[in-house]
Amino acid sequence: MTSLAHTAADAVTVTRRNLIKIRRVPDLLVFTTLQPIMFVLLFAYVFGGAIGEQNTGIDYKEFLIAGIFAQTVVFGSTFTGFSLAEDLQKGFIDRFRTLPMSPAAVLLGRTASDVVNNLISLLVMGLSGLVVGWRIRSNPLDALGGFLLLLLFAYAVSWIMALVGLLVRTPEVVNNAAFIVIFPLTFIANTFVSPETLPGPLRTFAYWNPVSSVTQAARELFGNTNPQFPPPDVWPLQHPVVYSLLWSAAVLLVFVPLSVRQYQRTTSR
Amino acid sequence: MVDAVEAEGLVKVYGSGEGEVRALDGLDLRVAEGTVVGLLGPNGAGKTTTIKVLTTLLVPDAGSARVRGTDVLRDPGGVRSTIGVSGQYAAVDEYLTGFENLDMVGRLYHLGSGAAKERARELLEQFDLADAADRQVKGYSGGMRRRLDLAGALVARPPVLFLDEPTTGLDPRSRLGMWKVIDDLVKGGTTLLLTTQYLEEADQLADRIAVIDHGRVIAEGTADDLKEQVGGERVEVVVEDAASLGSAREALAGLGRGEAVVDERSRRLTVPVSGGASVLVEAVRRLDDAGVGVSDLGLRRPTLDDVFLTLTGRATEEPDDSDGATRETQEVAG
Ligand SMILES: Nc1ncnc2c1ncn2[C@@H]1O[C@H](COP(=O)(O)OP(=O)(O)O)[C@@H](O)[C@H]1O
Ligand SMILES: [Mg+2]
C-alpha cells in the first residue's frame, strides 16, 4: 500500500517540523513543564493540608499525583487545536493542502508531536512528584501501562481539539473555549477530591466522567490506592481501564474522520 | 493549443442571507500553455477566491475548472501534483530555517530525502537566499519571505504556477527583484496565473490581462489593449487658482489625444496624451505663455484606477473595503 506508506512518511515530516518548533521556541516547553510543577506544589502544600486524607486511605500527595497527571495531559491536548488554528491563520494549512500529500498527514503529525509534548510534561511532573513524596508502589510494567493510558486518552482528546481548532480558527479563542470546558471536566472528577464528597448531580457526573476513570486507572496502575478503601461502586470506577479505553476508542472513531473531513474543506480567510 | 487553465462560470458565495457575499459571479478564465495571465483587480474583487478554487482549496458553488485538462473538482489530487502555489500571504514557517522549509516541502512532494535536500539548496541559490539558508525565517525580510514562499511553490518544478499578489506589501526594490525572479521563471516556459492590484505589474509580467471586478472578468486583452481603452498616458495639471482652469484648458487644447477632464474641487485638469516627456515640456511652455499659475504638473501613466474609471465609470475604492491597498496602487503606479 503505497498510499499508507505516503501517509506515514508525510506524517513523520509534519511531526518533525512541529518538534523543531518546540525546540526553537523554548517558552513553549517552559510553560508546558512549569505549569504542572506549579500544580504539583500548589496542591501538595496549599490544599494538601486542608483536604487531608479524606476517605482514600493514602497520603494526599500520593492521591493527588495521578489527578494532576490526568488534568495536565488533557490541558496539553488543547495545544493541538491552538496550533492548527495558528497554522490555518498563517496560511500554512493552505500550503499543505495544495501539495499532493495525504489529507490525514497534517493532523496525524500534529497529534503525534503533541504526544511528545505530553510525554515531556509527564516526565517533569513525575520527577517533581518524586520530590514531594510520590512513589510508584506497583511494578514497572503496570506503571508504564498507567502512563500509556494517560497518553492515549490525551491523544483522543487531541482529535477533539483538532476539530475545534479547524472550526474556530483563532488560536486564542480555541484556548479560551477549551479552558471553559476542560476546567470543569478535570475538577468535577476524582482528580483532587474523593467524588463521594461532591453534591448529588456533580457526584454522578464525576462518576461517569472519563477523566475520573483515567485518574482511577492511573492510581491503581501506579499502586497509589489503598485496598481498604475501594473506589465508589459504579461501573466506570470499578473498571477504570476498560472504561477509559472505550472512551478513547469512541472519541477517536468519531473525531478522526470528522477532523480529517473538516481539514479537507477548510481554508484561511 | 490546449489551455493550461480553463474556468467557466465560477460562482462562489460566502455566508448566507443578509451577509451574503458573491465573491465569484460567473467568472470565466483561460490561460494558454506557456503564457502568463495577470488577474488584475482591486481589493475584494475575487482574485484570491479564484486562485483558491483553481488550486483545489475551495469548492465553488457553481461552474467548473480544469488545470491541464484535469478537473479541479473531480480530481483535486491530480491537479495538486501539477501545480505550484504561492498564496497572498507568505506561508513559510517562522521557526524553521529557509532550508528546512524547502526540504519539508520537497519531502511532502515525495522527492525522497536526498533529492529534497538537493532541490532545497538549488532553489535557495537561485533565489539569492543561500547566505540565509540556515537562519530561522523569523529574521527574514518581507522580500526574502516572499522569495522563499515562491521557491516553495517551485520545489516540484510544476508546469503551472499560481501566484496571489506576489509583490503586495513589498518595498519598491524587493518588488523589482521579485519581477526579475518571475520573469526568469516564465522564460523557462512555466505557465503562470498571477493576481495583482497594479496595472504596472501586470504590464511588466503578463502576456494577457484579465480585469476582474465583483467576481467577473470585465475586460480581457494585452496590456496595450487595455491602455488603449484607458487612453494611455496623461498630463495632469493642478492650477493655483480655480479661476484659471478655463484658460488652462484652452492653452492645452489640441495637446493630447482627447478632451481634457476638469475637476474644479481639486483644481485639476487631466489631458490624455501620447509622446511622453516632450509633450510635458510643450504643456509647460503653453501654460507659461497663457500666464496660468501652476502648483503641480506631471505625466501620469494609467493605473488600475484609470482602467476602472474607464471600464466601470467608478473608482476602485469601495465603501465596504477601502483599506490601504487601493490607495497604495496610486502611489506605486502613479
Ligand atoms: N472566508 C470569507 N468569508 C466571507 N467573505 C469572504 C471570505 N473570503 C473573501 N470574502 C469576500 O469575498 C470577496 C472577494 O474576496 P477575495 O477573493 O479575497 O478578493 P481579492 O483577493 O480580490 O481581494 C470580498 O468581498 C471578501 O470580503
Ligand atoms: Mg486577495
PDB file of C-alpha atoms in Angstrom, chain B residues 11-227:
ATOM      1  CA  VAL B  11     -19.643  31.129  -8.665  1.00  0.00           C
ATOM      2  CA  LYS B  12     -18.714  31.332  -5.011  1.00  0.00           C
ATOM      3  CA  VAL B  13     -20.998  32.785  -2.380  1.00  0.00           C
ATOM      4  CA  TYR B  14     -19.720  33.333   1.150  1.00  0.00           C
ATOM      5  CA  GLY B  15     -22.187  33.367   4.008  1.00  0.00           C
ATOM      6  CA  SER B  16     -25.923  33.443   3.508  1.00  0.00           C
ATOM      7  CA  GLY B  17     -28.951  35.679   3.883  1.00  0.00           C
ATOM      8  CA  GLU B  18     -28.251  39.333   4.627  1.00  0.00           C
ATOM      9  CA  GLY B  19     -24.499  38.997   4.963  1.00  0.00           C
ATOM     10  CA  GLU B  20     -24.128  37.069   1.718  1.00  0.00           C
ATOM     11  CA  VAL B  21     -21.106  37.963  -0.420  1.00  0.00           C
ATOM     12  CA  ARG B  22     -20.960  36.897  -4.067  1.00  0.00           C
ATOM     13  CA  ALA B  23     -17.195  36.653  -4.303  1.00  0.00           C
ATOM     14  CA  LEU B  24     -17.317  34.986  -7.728  1.00  0.00           C
ATOM     15  CA  ASP B  25     -20.235  35.688 -10.010  1.00  0.00           C
ATOM     16  CA  GLY B  26     -19.816  33.699 -13.206  1.00  0.00           C
ATOM     17  CA  LEU B  27     -16.099  34.045 -13.749  1.00  0.00           C
ATOM     18  CA  ASP B  28     -14.595  32.712 -16.983  1.00  0.00           C
ATOM     19  CA  LEU B  29     -10.868  32.487 -17.460  1.00  0.00           C
ATOM     20  CA  ARG B  30      -8.336  30.863 -19.770  1.00  0.00           C
ATOM     21  CA  VAL B  31      -4.592  30.676 -19.568  1.00  0.00           C
ATOM     22  CA  ALA B  32      -2.859  29.251 -22.640  1.00  0.00           C
ATOM     23  CA  GLU B  33       0.006  26.816 -22.078  1.00  0.00           C
ATOM     24  CA  GLY B  34       3.302  28.618 -21.580  1.00  0.00           C
ATOM     25  CA  THR B  35       1.798  32.082 -21.170  1.00  0.00           C
ATOM     26  CA  VAL B  36       1.348  34.483 -18.284  1.00  0.00           C
ATOM     27  CA  VAL B  37      -2.054  35.877 -17.441  1.00  0.00           C
ATOM     28  CA  GLY B  38      -2.429  38.682 -14.928  1.00  0.00           C
ATOM     29  CA  LEU B  39      -5.684  38.769 -12.986  1.00  0.00           C
ATOM     30  CA  LEU B  40      -5.992  42.459 -12.236  1.00  0.00           C
ATOM     31  CA  GLY B  41      -8.492  43.866  -9.811  1.00  0.00           C
ATOM     32  CA  PRO B  42      -8.982  45.963  -6.684  1.00  0.00           C
ATOM     33  CA  ASN B  43      -9.208  44.621  -3.157  1.00  0.00           C
ATOM     34  CA  GLY B  44     -12.244  42.383  -2.767  1.00  0.00           C
ATOM     35  CA  ALA B  45     -12.675  41.755  -6.496  1.00  0.00           C
ATOM     36  CA  GLY B  46     -12.424  37.983  -6.064  1.00  0.00           C
ATOM     37  CA  LYS B  47      -8.805  37.336  -7.031  1.00  0.00           C
ATOM     38  CA  THR B  48      -7.900  35.202  -4.029  1.00  0.00           C
ATOM     39  CA  THR B  49     -11.158  33.279  -4.261  1.00  0.00           C
ATOM     40  CA  THR B  50     -10.404  32.493  -7.918  1.00  0.00           C
ATOM     41  CA  ILE B  51      -6.922  31.246  -7.049  1.00  0.00           C
ATOM     42  CA  LYS B  52      -8.333  29.143  -4.208  1.00  0.00           C
ATOM     43  CA  VAL B  53     -10.842  27.463  -6.470  1.00  0.00           C
ATOM     44  CA  LEU B  54      -8.250  26.748  -9.156  1.00  0.00           C
ATOM     45  CA  THR B  55      -5.762  25.382  -6.625  1.00  0.00           C
ATOM     46  CA  THR B  56      -8.320  22.992  -5.043  1.00  0.00           C
ATOM     47  CA  LEU B  57      -8.549  24.886  -1.745  1.00  0.00           C
ATOM     48  CA  LEU B  58     -12.141  25.941  -2.213  1.00  0.00           C
ATOM     49  CA  VAL B  59     -15.129  24.223  -3.802  1.00  0.00           C
ATOM     50  CA  PRO B  60     -17.170  26.660  -5.920  1.00  0.00           C
ATOM     51  CA  ASP B  61     -20.957  26.769  -5.715  1.00  0.00           C
ATOM     52  CA  ALA B  62     -21.212  26.513  -9.487  1.00  0.00           C
ATOM     53  CA  GLY B  63     -19.011  26.312 -12.542  1.00  0.00           C
ATOM     54  CA  SER B  64     -16.124  24.099 -13.498  1.00  0.00           C
ATOM     55  CA  ALA B  65     -12.388  24.389 -13.883  1.00  0.00           C
ATOM     56  CA  ARG B  66      -9.573  22.316 -15.310  1.00  0.00           C
ATOM     57  CA  VAL B  67      -5.826  22.553 -14.960  1.00  0.00           C
ATOM     58  CA  ARG B  68      -4.017  20.894 -17.872  1.00  0.00           C
ATOM     59  CA  GLY B  69      -7.185  19.019 -18.610  1.00  0.00           C
ATOM     60  CA  THR B  70      -7.613  17.672 -15.061  1.00  0.00           C
ATOM     61  CA  ASP B  71     -10.878  18.621 -13.407  1.00  0.00           C
ATOM     62  CA  VAL B  72     -10.307  20.610 -10.228  1.00  0.00           C
ATOM     63  CA  LEU B  73     -13.411  19.213  -8.532  1.00  0.00           C
ATOM     64  CA  ARG B  74     -13.284  15.625  -9.710  1.00  0.00           C
ATOM     65  CA  ASP B  75      -9.563  15.009  -9.299  1.00  0.00           C
ATOM     66  CA  PRO B  76      -8.093  17.579  -6.910  1.00  0.00           C
ATOM     67  CA  GLY B  77      -5.202  15.242  -6.130  1.00  0.00           C
ATOM     68  CA  GLY B  78      -4.278  15.093  -9.804  1.00  0.00           C
ATOM     69  CA  VAL B  79      -4.345  18.882 -10.031  1.00  0.00           C
ATOM     70  CA  ARG B  80      -2.164  19.252  -6.936  1.00  0.00           C
ATOM     71  CA  SER B  81       0.619  17.255  -8.488  1.00  0.00           C
ATOM     72  CA  THR B  82       0.878  19.600 -11.489  1.00  0.00           C
ATOM     73  CA  ILE B  83       0.617  22.986  -9.780  1.00  0.00           C
ATOM     74  CA  GLY B  84       2.729  25.254  -7.616  1.00  0.00           C
ATOM     75  CA  VAL B  85       1.004  27.827  -5.434  1.00  0.00           C
ATOM     76  CA  SER B  86       2.147  30.861  -3.526  1.00  0.00           C
ATOM     77  CA  GLY B  87      -0.720  32.421  -1.606  1.00  0.00           C
ATOM     78  CA  GLN B  88      -1.396  36.053  -0.820  1.00  0.00           C
ATOM     79  CA  TYR B  89       0.471  35.823   2.481  1.00  0.00           C
ATOM     80  CA  ALA B  90       3.794  34.021   2.582  1.00  0.00           C
ATOM     81  CA  ALA B  91       3.157  30.609   4.166  1.00  0.00           C
ATOM     82  CA  VAL B  92       6.618  29.946   5.476  1.00  0.00           C
ATOM     83  CA  ASP B  93       7.375  28.594   8.923  1.00  0.00           C
ATOM     84  CA  GLU B  94       8.969  31.274  11.073  1.00  0.00           C
ATOM     85  CA  TYR B  95      10.800  28.860  13.288  1.00  0.00           C
ATOM     86  CA  LEU B  96      12.301  26.700  10.588  1.00  0.00           C
ATOM     87  CA  THR B  97      15.300  27.811   8.584  1.00  0.00           C
ATOM     88  CA  GLY B  98      14.898  28.616   4.902  1.00  0.00           C
ATOM     89  CA  PHE B  99      16.488  25.285   4.085  1.00  0.00           C
ATOM     90  CA  GLU B 100      14.225  23.339   6.436  1.00  0.00           C
ATOM     91  CA  ASN B 101      11.138  24.974   4.938  1.00  0.00           C
ATOM     92  CA  LEU B 102      12.020  23.884   1.410  1.00  0.00           C
ATOM     93  CA  ASP B 103      13.315  20.497   2.494  1.00  0.00           C
ATOM     94  CA  MET B 104       9.972  19.836   4.190  1.00  0.00           C
ATOM     95  CA  VAL B 105       8.022  20.758   1.053  1.00  0.00           C
ATOM     96  CA  GLY B 106      10.290  18.511  -1.030  1.00  0.00           C
ATOM     97  CA  ARG B 107       9.628  15.594   1.291  1.00  0.00           C
ATOM     98  CA  LEU B 108       5.897  16.226   1.121  1.00  0.00           C
ATOM     99  CA  TYR B 109       6.170  16.012  -2.665  1.00  0.00           C
ATOM    100  CA  HIS B 110       7.798  12.608  -2.031  1.00  0.00           C
ATOM    101  CA  LEU B 111      11.013  13.548  -3.757  1.00  0.00           C
ATOM    102  CA  GLY B 112      12.950  11.423  -1.278  1.00  0.00           C
ATOM    103  CA  SER B 113      15.211  12.898   1.361  1.00  0.00           C
ATOM    104  CA  GLY B 114      18.330  13.215  -0.787  1.00  0.00           C
ATOM    105  CA  ALA B 115      16.587  14.854  -3.715  1.00  0.00           C
ATOM    106  CA  ALA B 116      14.564  17.108  -1.382  1.00  0.00           C
ATOM    107  CA  LYS B 117      17.759  18.430   0.204  1.00  0.00           C
ATOM    108  CA  GLU B 118      19.431  18.944  -3.138  1.00  0.00           C
ATOM    109  CA  ARG B 119      16.438  20.765  -4.578  1.00  0.00           C
ATOM    110  CA  ALA B 120      16.214  22.976  -1.478  1.00  0.00           C
ATOM    111  CA  ARG B 121      19.881  24.049  -1.844  1.00  0.00           C
ATOM    112  CA  GLU B 122      19.389  24.655  -5.537  1.00  0.00           C
ATOM    113  CA  LEU B 123      16.345  26.884  -5.017  1.00  0.00           C
ATOM    114  CA  LEU B 124      17.967  28.824  -2.190  1.00  0.00           C
ATOM    115  CA  GLU B 125      20.854  29.535  -4.529  1.00  0.00           C
ATOM    116  CA  GLN B 126      18.531  30.518  -7.371  1.00  0.00           C
ATOM    117  CA  PHE B 127      16.516  32.865  -5.165  1.00  0.00           C
ATOM    118  CA  ASP B 128      19.502  34.559  -3.637  1.00  0.00           C
ATOM    119  CA  LEU B 129      18.831  33.071  -0.217  1.00  0.00           C
ATOM    120  CA  ALA B 130      21.881  30.825   0.050  1.00  0.00           C
ATOM    121  CA  ASP B 131      23.504  33.014   2.713  1.00  0.00           C
ATOM    122  CA  ALA B 132      20.366  32.947   4.838  1.00  0.00           C
ATOM    123  CA  ALA B 133      19.672  29.252   4.205  1.00  0.00           C
ATOM    124  CA  ASP B 134      20.437  28.096   7.728  1.00  0.00           C
ATOM    125  CA  ARG B 135      18.907  31.023   9.572  1.00  0.00           C
ATOM    126  CA  GLN B 136      15.393  30.913  11.006  1.00  0.00           C
ATOM    127  CA  VAL B 137      12.846  32.591   8.774  1.00  0.00           C
ATOM    128  CA  LYS B 138      11.677  34.890  11.572  1.00  0.00           C
ATOM    129  CA  GLY B 139      14.744  37.017  10.855  1.00  0.00           C
ATOM    130  CA  TYR B 140      13.963  37.295   7.133  1.00  0.00           C
ATOM    131  CA  SER B 141      12.735  40.492   5.491  1.00  0.00           C
ATOM    132  CA  GLY B 142       9.366  40.618   3.735  1.00  0.00           C
ATOM    133  CA  GLY B 143      11.039  40.234   0.355  1.00  0.00           C
ATOM    134  CA  MET B 144      13.057  37.217   1.495  1.00  0.00           C
ATOM    135  CA  ARG B 145       9.940  35.528   2.869  1.00  0.00           C
ATOM    136  CA  ARG B 146       8.137  36.105  -0.376  1.00  0.00           C
ATOM    137  CA  ARG B 147      11.008  34.631  -2.366  1.00  0.00           C
ATOM    138  CA  LEU B 148      11.163  31.645  -0.053  1.00  0.00           C
ATOM    139  CA  ASP B 149       7.429  31.125  -0.413  1.00  0.00           C
ATOM    140  CA  LEU B 150       7.754  31.273  -4.184  1.00  0.00           C
ATOM    141  CA  ALA B 151      10.658  28.840  -4.017  1.00  0.00           C
ATOM    142  CA  GLY B 152       8.376  26.519  -2.052  1.00  0.00           C
ATOM    143  CA  ALA B 153       5.890  26.616  -4.908  1.00  0.00           C
ATOM    144  CA  LEU B 154       8.625  25.577  -7.358  1.00  0.00           C
ATOM    145  CA  VAL B 155      10.061  22.617  -5.473  1.00  0.00           C
ATOM    146  CA  ALA B 156       8.492  20.012  -7.755  1.00  0.00           C
ATOM    147  CA  ARG B 157       9.081  22.069 -10.932  1.00  0.00           C
ATOM    148  CA  PRO B 158       5.349  22.414 -11.573  1.00  0.00           C
ATOM    149  CA  PRO B 159       4.324  23.242 -15.146  1.00  0.00           C
ATOM    150  CA  VAL B 160       1.548  25.534 -13.907  1.00  0.00           C
ATOM    151  CA  LEU B 161       2.087  28.199 -11.293  1.00  0.00           C
ATOM    152  CA  PHE B 162      -0.376  30.338  -9.333  1.00  0.00           C
ATOM    153  CA  LEU B 163       0.847  33.467  -7.538  1.00  0.00           C
ATOM    154  CA  ASP B 164      -1.579  35.550  -5.500  1.00  0.00           C
ATOM    155  CA  GLU B 165      -0.376  39.150  -5.219  1.00  0.00           C
ATOM    156  CA  PRO B 166       3.296  38.199  -5.186  1.00  0.00           C
ATOM    157  CA  THR B 167       4.542  41.755  -4.555  1.00  0.00           C
ATOM    158  CA  THR B 168       1.862  43.328  -2.373  1.00  0.00           C
ATOM    159  CA  GLY B 169       3.474  44.736   0.740  1.00  0.00           C
ATOM    160  CA  LEU B 170       6.998  44.702  -0.689  1.00  0.00           C
ATOM    161  CA  ASP B 171       9.139  47.818  -0.905  1.00  0.00           C
ATOM    162  CA  PRO B 172       9.910  49.011  -4.445  1.00  0.00           C
ATOM    163  CA  ARG B 173      13.334  47.373  -4.527  1.00  0.00           C
ATOM    164  CA  SER B 174      12.079  43.963  -3.423  1.00  0.00           C
ATOM    165  CA  ARG B 175       9.273  44.332  -5.920  1.00  0.00           C
ATOM    166  CA  LEU B 176      11.737  44.818  -8.759  1.00  0.00           C
ATOM    167  CA  GLY B 177      13.702  41.805  -7.513  1.00  0.00           C
ATOM    168  CA  MET B 178      10.535  39.728  -7.477  1.00  0.00           C
ATOM    169  CA  TRP B 179       9.661  40.799 -11.004  1.00  0.00           C
ATOM    170  CA  LYS B 180      13.039  39.630 -12.205  1.00  0.00           C
ATOM    171  CA  VAL B 181      12.642  36.267 -10.479  1.00  0.00           C
ATOM    172  CA  ILE B 182       9.207  35.754 -12.020  1.00  0.00           C
ATOM    173  CA  ASP B 183      10.394  36.920 -15.408  1.00  0.00           C
ATOM    174  CA  ASP B 184      13.244  34.390 -15.429  1.00  0.00           C
ATOM    175  CA  LEU B 185      10.828  31.720 -14.419  1.00  0.00           C
ATOM    176  CA  VAL B 186       8.351  32.224 -17.230  1.00  0.00           C
ATOM    177  CA  LYS B 187      11.191  32.428 -19.745  1.00  0.00           C
ATOM    178  CA  GLY B 188      11.698  28.776 -18.822  1.00  0.00           C
ATOM    179  CA  GLY B 189       8.212  28.020 -20.148  1.00  0.00           C
ATOM    180  CA  THR B 190       6.167  27.876 -16.934  1.00  0.00           C
ATOM    181  CA  THR B 191       2.502  28.731 -17.320  1.00  0.00           C
ATOM    182  CA  LEU B 192       1.605  31.404 -14.800  1.00  0.00           C
ATOM    183  CA  LEU B 193      -1.571  32.906 -13.454  1.00  0.00           C
ATOM    184  CA  LEU B 194      -0.796  35.792 -11.163  1.00  0.00           C
ATOM    185  CA  THR B 195      -3.058  38.273  -9.434  1.00  0.00           C
ATOM    186  CA  THR B 196      -2.203  41.857  -8.780  1.00  0.00           C
ATOM    187  CA  GLN B 197      -3.648  45.231  -7.899  1.00  0.00           C
ATOM    188  CA  TYR B 198      -1.050  47.005 -10.009  1.00  0.00           C
ATOM    189  CA  LEU B 199      -1.558  47.623 -13.691  1.00  0.00           C
ATOM    190  CA  GLU B 200       2.149  48.298 -13.981  1.00  0.00           C
ATOM    191  CA  GLU B 201       2.925  44.853 -12.604  1.00  0.00           C
ATOM    192  CA  ALA B 202       0.521  43.089 -14.919  1.00  0.00           C
ATOM    193  CA  ASP B 203       2.029  45.128 -17.750  1.00  0.00           C
ATOM    194  CA  GLN B 204       5.548  44.007 -16.803  1.00  0.00           C
ATOM    195  CA  LEU B 205       4.868  40.336 -16.284  1.00  0.00           C
ATOM    196  CA  ALA B 206       1.768  39.256 -18.141  1.00  0.00           C
ATOM    197  CA  ASP B 207       1.128  38.402 -21.771  1.00  0.00           C
ATOM    198  CA  ARG B 208      -2.557  38.965 -21.251  1.00  0.00           C
ATOM    199  CA  ILE B 209      -4.519  40.719 -18.548  1.00  0.00           C
ATOM    200  CA  ALA B 210      -7.981  39.881 -17.245  1.00  0.00           C
ATOM    201  CA  VAL B 211      -9.566  42.719 -15.285  1.00  0.00           C
ATOM    202  CA  ILE B 212     -11.814  41.426 -12.541  1.00  0.00           C
ATOM    203  CA  ASP B 213     -14.484  43.217 -10.560  1.00  0.00           C
ATOM    204  CA  HIS B 214     -17.267  41.893  -8.327  1.00  0.00           C
ATOM    205  CA  GLY B 215     -16.281  38.332  -9.215  1.00  0.00           C
ATOM    206  CA  ARG B 216     -16.469  38.718 -13.005  1.00  0.00           C
ATOM    207  CA  VAL B 217     -13.950  39.395 -15.712  1.00  0.00           C
ATOM    208  CA  ILE B 218     -14.925  42.787 -17.108  1.00  0.00           C
ATOM    209  CA  ALA B 219     -12.152  43.197 -19.674  1.00  0.00           C
ATOM    210  CA  GLU B 220      -9.529  40.975 -21.188  1.00  0.00           C
ATOM    211  CA  GLY B 221      -6.621  41.579 -23.510  1.00  0.00           C
ATOM    212  CA  THR B 222      -2.986  42.562 -23.718  1.00  0.00           C
ATOM    213  CA  ALA B 223      -1.666  45.438 -21.646  1.00  0.00           C
ATOM    214  CA  ASP B 224      -1.639  47.563 -24.788  1.00  0.00           C
ATOM    215  CA  ASP B 225      -5.276  46.745 -25.489  1.00  0.00           C
ATOM    216  CA  LEU B 226      -6.225  47.914 -22.035  1.00  0.00           C
ATOM    217  CA  LYS B 227      -4.133  51.052 -22.140  1.00  0.00           C
TER     218      LYS B 227
END
